[in-house]
PDB file of C-alpha atoms in Angstrom:
ATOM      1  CA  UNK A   1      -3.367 -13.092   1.444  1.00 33.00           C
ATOM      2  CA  UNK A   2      -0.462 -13.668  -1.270  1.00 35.00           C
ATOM      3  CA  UNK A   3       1.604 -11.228  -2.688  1.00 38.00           C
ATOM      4  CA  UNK A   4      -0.787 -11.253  -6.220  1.00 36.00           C
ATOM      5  CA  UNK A   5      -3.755 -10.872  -4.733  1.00 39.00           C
ATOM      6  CA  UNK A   6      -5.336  -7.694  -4.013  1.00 46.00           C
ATOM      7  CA  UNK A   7      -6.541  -6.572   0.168  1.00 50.00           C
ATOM      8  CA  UNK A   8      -9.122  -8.664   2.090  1.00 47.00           C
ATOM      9  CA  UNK A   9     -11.766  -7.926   4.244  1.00 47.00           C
ATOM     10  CA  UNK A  10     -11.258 -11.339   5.930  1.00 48.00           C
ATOM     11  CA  UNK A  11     -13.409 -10.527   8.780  1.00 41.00           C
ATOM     12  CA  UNK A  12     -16.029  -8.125   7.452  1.00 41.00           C
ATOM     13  CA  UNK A  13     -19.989  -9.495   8.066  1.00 40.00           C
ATOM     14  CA  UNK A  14     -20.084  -9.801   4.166  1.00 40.00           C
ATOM     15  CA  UNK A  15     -24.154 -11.047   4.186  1.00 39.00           C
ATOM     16  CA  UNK A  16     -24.392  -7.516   5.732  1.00 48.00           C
ATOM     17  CA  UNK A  17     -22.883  -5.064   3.447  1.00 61.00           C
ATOM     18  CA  UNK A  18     -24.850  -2.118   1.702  1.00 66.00           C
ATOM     19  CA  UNK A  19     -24.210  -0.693  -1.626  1.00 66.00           C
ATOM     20  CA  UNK A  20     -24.298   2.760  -2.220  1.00 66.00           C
ATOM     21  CA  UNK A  21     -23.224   4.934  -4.887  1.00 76.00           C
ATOM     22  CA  UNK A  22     -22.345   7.918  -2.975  1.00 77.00           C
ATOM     23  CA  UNK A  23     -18.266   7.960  -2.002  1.00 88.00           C
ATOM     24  CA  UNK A  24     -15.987  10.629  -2.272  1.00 92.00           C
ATOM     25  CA  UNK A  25     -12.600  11.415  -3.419  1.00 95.00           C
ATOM     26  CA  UNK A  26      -9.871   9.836  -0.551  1.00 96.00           C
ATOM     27  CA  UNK A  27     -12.297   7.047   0.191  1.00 96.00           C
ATOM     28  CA  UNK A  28     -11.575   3.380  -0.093  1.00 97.00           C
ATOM     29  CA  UNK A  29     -14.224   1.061  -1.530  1.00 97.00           C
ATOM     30  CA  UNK A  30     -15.020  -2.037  -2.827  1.00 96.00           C
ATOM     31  CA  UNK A  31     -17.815  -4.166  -3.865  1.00 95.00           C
ATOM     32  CA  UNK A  32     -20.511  -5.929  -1.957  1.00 92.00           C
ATOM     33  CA  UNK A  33     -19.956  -9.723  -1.039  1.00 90.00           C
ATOM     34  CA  UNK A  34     -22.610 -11.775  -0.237  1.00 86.00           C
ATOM     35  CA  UNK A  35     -21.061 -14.600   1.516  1.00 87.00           C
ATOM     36  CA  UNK A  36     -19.099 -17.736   0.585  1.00 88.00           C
ATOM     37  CA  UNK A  37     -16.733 -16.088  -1.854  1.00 91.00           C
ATOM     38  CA  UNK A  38     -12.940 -17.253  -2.454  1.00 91.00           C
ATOM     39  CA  UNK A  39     -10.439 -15.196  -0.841  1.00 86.00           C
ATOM     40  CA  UNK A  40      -9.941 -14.072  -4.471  1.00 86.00           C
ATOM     41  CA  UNK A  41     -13.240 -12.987  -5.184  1.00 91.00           C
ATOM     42  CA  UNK A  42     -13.876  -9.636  -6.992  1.00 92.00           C
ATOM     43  CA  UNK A  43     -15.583  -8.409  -3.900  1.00 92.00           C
ATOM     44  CA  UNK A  44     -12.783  -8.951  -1.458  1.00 93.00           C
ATOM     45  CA  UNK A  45     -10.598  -6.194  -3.459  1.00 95.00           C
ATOM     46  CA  UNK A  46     -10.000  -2.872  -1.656  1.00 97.00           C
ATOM     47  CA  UNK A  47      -9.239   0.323  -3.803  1.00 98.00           C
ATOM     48  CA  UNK A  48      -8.655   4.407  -3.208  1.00 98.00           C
ATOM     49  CA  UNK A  49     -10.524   6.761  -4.815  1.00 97.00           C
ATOM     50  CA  UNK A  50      -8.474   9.256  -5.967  1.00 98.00           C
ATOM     51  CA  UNK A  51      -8.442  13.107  -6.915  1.00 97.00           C
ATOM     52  CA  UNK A  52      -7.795  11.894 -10.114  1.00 97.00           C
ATOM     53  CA  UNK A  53     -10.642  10.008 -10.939  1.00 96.00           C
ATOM     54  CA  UNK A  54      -9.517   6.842 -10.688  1.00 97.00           C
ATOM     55  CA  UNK A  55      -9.465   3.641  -8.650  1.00 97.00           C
ATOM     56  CA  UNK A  56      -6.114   2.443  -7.301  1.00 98.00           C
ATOM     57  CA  UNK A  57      -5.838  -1.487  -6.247  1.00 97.00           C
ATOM     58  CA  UNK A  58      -3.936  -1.997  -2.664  1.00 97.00           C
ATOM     59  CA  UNK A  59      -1.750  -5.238  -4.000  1.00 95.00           C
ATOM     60  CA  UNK A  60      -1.644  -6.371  -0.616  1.00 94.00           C
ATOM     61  CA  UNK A  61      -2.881  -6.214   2.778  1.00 95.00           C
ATOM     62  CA  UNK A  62       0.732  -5.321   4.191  1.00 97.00           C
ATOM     63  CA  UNK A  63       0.611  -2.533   1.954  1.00 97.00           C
ATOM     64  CA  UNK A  64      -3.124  -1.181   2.901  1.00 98.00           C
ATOM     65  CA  UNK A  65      -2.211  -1.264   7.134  1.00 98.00           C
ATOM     66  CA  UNK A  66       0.784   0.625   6.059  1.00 98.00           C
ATOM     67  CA  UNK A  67      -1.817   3.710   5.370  1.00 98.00           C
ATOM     68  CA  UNK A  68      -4.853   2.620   7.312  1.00 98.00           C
ATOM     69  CA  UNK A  69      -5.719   0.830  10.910  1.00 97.00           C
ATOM     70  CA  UNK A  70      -8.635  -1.128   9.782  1.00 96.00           C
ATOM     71  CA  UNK A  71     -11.148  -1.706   6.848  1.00 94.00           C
ATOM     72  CA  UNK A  72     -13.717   0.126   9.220  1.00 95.00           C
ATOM     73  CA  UNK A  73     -14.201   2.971   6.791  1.00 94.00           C
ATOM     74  CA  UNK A  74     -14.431   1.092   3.413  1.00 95.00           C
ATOM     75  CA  UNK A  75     -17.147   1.989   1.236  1.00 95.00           C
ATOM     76  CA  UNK A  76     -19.393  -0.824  -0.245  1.00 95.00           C
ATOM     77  CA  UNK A  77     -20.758   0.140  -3.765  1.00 95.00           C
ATOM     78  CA  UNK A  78     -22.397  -1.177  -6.769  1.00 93.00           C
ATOM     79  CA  UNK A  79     -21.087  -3.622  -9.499  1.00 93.00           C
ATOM     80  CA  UNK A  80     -22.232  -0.484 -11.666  1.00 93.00           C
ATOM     81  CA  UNK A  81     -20.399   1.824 -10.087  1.00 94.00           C
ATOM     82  CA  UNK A  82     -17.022   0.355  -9.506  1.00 95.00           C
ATOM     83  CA  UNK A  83     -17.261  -0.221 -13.384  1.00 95.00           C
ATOM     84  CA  UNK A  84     -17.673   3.380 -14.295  1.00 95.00           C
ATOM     85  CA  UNK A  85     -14.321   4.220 -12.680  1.00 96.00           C
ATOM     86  CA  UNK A  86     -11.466   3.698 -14.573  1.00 97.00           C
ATOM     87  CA  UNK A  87      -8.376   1.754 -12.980  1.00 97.00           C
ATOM     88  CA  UNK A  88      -5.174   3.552 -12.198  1.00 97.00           C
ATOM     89  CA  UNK A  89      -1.825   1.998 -10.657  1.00 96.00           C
ATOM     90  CA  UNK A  90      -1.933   0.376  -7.449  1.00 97.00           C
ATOM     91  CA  UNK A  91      -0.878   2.211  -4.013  1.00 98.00           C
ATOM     92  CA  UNK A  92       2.252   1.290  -2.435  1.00 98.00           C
ATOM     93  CA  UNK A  93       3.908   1.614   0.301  1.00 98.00           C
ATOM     94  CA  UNK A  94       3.020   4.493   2.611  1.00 98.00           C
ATOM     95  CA  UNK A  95       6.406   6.502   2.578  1.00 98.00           C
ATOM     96  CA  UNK A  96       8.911   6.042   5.685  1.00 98.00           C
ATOM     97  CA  UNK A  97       6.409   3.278   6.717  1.00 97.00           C
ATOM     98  CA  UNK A  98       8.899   0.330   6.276  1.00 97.00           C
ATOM     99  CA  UNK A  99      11.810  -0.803   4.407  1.00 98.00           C
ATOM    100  CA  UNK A 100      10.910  -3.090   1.129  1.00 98.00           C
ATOM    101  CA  UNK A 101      13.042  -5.490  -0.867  1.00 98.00           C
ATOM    102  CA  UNK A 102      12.353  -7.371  -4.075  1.00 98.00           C
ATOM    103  CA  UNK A 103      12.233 -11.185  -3.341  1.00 96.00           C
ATOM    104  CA  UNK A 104      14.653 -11.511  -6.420  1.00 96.00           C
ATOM    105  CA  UNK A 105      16.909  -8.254  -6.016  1.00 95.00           C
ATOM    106  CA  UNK A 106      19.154  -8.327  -2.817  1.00 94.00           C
ATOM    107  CA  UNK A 107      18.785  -4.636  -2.714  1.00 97.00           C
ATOM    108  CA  UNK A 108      17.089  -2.936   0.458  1.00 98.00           C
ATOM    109  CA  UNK A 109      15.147   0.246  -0.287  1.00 98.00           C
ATOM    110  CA  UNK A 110      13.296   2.956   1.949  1.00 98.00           C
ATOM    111  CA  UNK A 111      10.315   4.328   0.122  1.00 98.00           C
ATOM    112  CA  UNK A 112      10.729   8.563   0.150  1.00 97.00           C
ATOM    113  CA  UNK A 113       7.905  10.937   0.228  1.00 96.00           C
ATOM    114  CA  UNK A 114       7.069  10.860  -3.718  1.00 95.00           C
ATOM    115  CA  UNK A 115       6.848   7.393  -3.277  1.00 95.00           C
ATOM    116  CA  UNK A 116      10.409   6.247  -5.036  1.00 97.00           C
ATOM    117  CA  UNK A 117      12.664   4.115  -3.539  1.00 98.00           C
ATOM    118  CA  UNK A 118      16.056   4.680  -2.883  1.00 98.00           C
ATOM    119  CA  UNK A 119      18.622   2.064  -1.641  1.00 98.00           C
ATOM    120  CA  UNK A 120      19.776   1.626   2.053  1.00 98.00           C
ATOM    121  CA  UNK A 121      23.549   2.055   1.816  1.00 98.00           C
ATOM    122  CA  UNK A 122      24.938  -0.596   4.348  1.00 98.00           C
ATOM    123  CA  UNK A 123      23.370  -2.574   7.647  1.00 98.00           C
ATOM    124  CA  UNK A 124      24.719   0.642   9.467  1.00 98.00           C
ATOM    125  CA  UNK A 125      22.188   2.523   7.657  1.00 98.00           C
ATOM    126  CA  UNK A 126      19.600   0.146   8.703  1.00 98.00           C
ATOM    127  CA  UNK A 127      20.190   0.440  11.888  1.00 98.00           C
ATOM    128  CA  UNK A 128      20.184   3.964  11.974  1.00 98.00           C
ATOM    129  CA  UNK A 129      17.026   4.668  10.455  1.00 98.00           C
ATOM    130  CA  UNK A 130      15.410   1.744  12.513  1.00 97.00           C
ATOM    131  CA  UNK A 131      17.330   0.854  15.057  1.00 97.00           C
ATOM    132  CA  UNK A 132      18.757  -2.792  16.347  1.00 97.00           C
ATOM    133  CA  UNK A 133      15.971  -4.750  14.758  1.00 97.00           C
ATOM    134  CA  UNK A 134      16.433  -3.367  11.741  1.00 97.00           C
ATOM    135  CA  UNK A 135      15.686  -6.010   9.653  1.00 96.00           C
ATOM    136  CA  UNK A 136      12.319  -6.892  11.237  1.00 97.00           C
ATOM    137  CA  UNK A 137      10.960  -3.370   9.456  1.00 97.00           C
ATOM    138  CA  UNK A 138      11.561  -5.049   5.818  1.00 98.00           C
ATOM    139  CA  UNK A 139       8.621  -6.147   3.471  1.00 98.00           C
ATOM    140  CA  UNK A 140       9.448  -8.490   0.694  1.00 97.00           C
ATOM    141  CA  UNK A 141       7.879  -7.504  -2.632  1.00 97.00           C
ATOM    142  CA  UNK A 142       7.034  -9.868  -5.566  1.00 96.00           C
ATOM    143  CA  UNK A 143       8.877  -9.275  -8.410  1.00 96.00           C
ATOM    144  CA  UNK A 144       5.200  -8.885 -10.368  1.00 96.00           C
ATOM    145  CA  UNK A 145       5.009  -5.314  -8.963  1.00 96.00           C
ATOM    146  CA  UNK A 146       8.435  -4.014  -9.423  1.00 95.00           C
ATOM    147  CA  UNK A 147       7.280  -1.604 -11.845  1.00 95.00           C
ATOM    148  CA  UNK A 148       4.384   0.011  -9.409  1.00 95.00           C
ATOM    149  CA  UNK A 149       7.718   2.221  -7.922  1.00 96.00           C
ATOM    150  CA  UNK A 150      11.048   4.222  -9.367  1.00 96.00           C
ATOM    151  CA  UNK A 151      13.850   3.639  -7.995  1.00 95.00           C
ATOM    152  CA  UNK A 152      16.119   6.153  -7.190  1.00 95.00           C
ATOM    153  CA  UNK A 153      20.092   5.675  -7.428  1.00 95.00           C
ATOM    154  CA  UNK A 154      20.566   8.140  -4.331  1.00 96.00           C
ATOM    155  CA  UNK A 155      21.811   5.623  -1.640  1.00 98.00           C
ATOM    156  CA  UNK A 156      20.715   6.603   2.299  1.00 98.00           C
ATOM    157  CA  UNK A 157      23.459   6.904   4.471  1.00 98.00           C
ATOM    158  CA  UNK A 158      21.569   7.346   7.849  1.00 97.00           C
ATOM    159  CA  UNK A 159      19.267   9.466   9.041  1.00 97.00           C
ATOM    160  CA  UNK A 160      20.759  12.264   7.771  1.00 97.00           C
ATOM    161  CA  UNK A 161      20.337  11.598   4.642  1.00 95.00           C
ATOM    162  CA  UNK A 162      15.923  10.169   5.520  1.00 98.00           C
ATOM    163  CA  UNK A 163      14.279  10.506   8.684  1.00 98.00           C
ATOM    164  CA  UNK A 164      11.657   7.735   8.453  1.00 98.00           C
ATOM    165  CA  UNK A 165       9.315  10.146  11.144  1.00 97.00           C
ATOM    166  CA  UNK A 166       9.773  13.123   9.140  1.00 98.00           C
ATOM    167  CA  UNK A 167       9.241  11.321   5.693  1.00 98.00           C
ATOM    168  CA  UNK A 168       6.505   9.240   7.439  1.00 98.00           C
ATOM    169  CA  UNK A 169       4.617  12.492   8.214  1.00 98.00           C
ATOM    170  CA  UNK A 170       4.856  14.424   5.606  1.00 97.00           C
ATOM    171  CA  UNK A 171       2.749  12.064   3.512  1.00 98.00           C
ATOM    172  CA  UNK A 172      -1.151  12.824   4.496  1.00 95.00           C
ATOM    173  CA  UNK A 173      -2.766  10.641   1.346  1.00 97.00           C
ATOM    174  CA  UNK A 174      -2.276   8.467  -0.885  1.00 98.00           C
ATOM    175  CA  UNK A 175      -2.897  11.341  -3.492  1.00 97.00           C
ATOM    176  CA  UNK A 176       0.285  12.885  -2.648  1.00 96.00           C
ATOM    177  CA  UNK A 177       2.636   9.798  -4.180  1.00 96.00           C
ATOM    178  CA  UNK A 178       0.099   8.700  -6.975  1.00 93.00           C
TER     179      UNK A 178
END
């Protein structure tokens, strides 16, 4: 999937899915797909419900495995229903997850537990937070969602200053950075 589009169910049995309008608060859902669709069909986009009412758009499948395993849990529902709720701004990043760069800003950021970044200080930094292969634990980001975070000007030093476990942890839902 590209960087624009929104989370795939590339593998789901699409002549197979149910609607249903019953979902709950923390759930992910979609709509129903009934086979042969583009890869940037309507139906193939995977949102969060969330406390507040709305749905939130995963930009990305990178993003969405950063917060779930698998799309074993997604919710099918009705054209009807996905219409009724309004949209809100799109989930990023699960916090302490990975580190993310913007494909046109050289900058490398961590993403903290309210969901800002804040800027890794040096490649020493890197490596302390995730070790040796340090750079294998960066996303790139298109530019097109650059306003979905804040950025923070308080650099990270090393694990002193983040602990990507800790962080990581402390995050139980998407809810908690929206």
């Amino acid at each position: 999937t590209s960087e624009s589009t929104s989370t795939t169910e590339e593998d789901a049995d699409e002549t197979s899915e149910t609607t249903s309008d019953a979902f709950t608060t923390g759930e992910v859902i979609k709509l129903a797909c009934h086979g042969g669709e583009a890869a940037d069909a309507p139906c193939k986009a995977v949102y969060y419900y969330g406390a507040d009412g709305k749905r939130h758009a995963f930009p990305n499948e990178k993003v969405y495995f950063t917060w779930y395993d698998d799309f074993d849990d997604v919710v099918t529902i009705s054209d009807d229903a996905m219409s009724d709720i309004t949209l809100g701004k799109n989930v990023t990043y699960h916090p302490g997850s990975r580190m993310v760069k913007f494909v046109t800003v050289h900058t490398v950021y961590v993403v903290d537990a309210d969901g800002s970044l804040r800027p890794v200080a040096s490649e020493a930094a890197a490596i302390d937070l995730y070790g040796d292969d340090w750079n294998t634990h960066i996303d790139d980001i298109s530019d097109a969602f650059y306003g979905n975070y804040t950025r923070s000007t308080d650099a990270v030093n090393g694990v002193e200053d983040f602990d990507p476990v800790a962080v990581y942890n402390a995050v139980d839902s998407i809810d908690d950075i929206l």
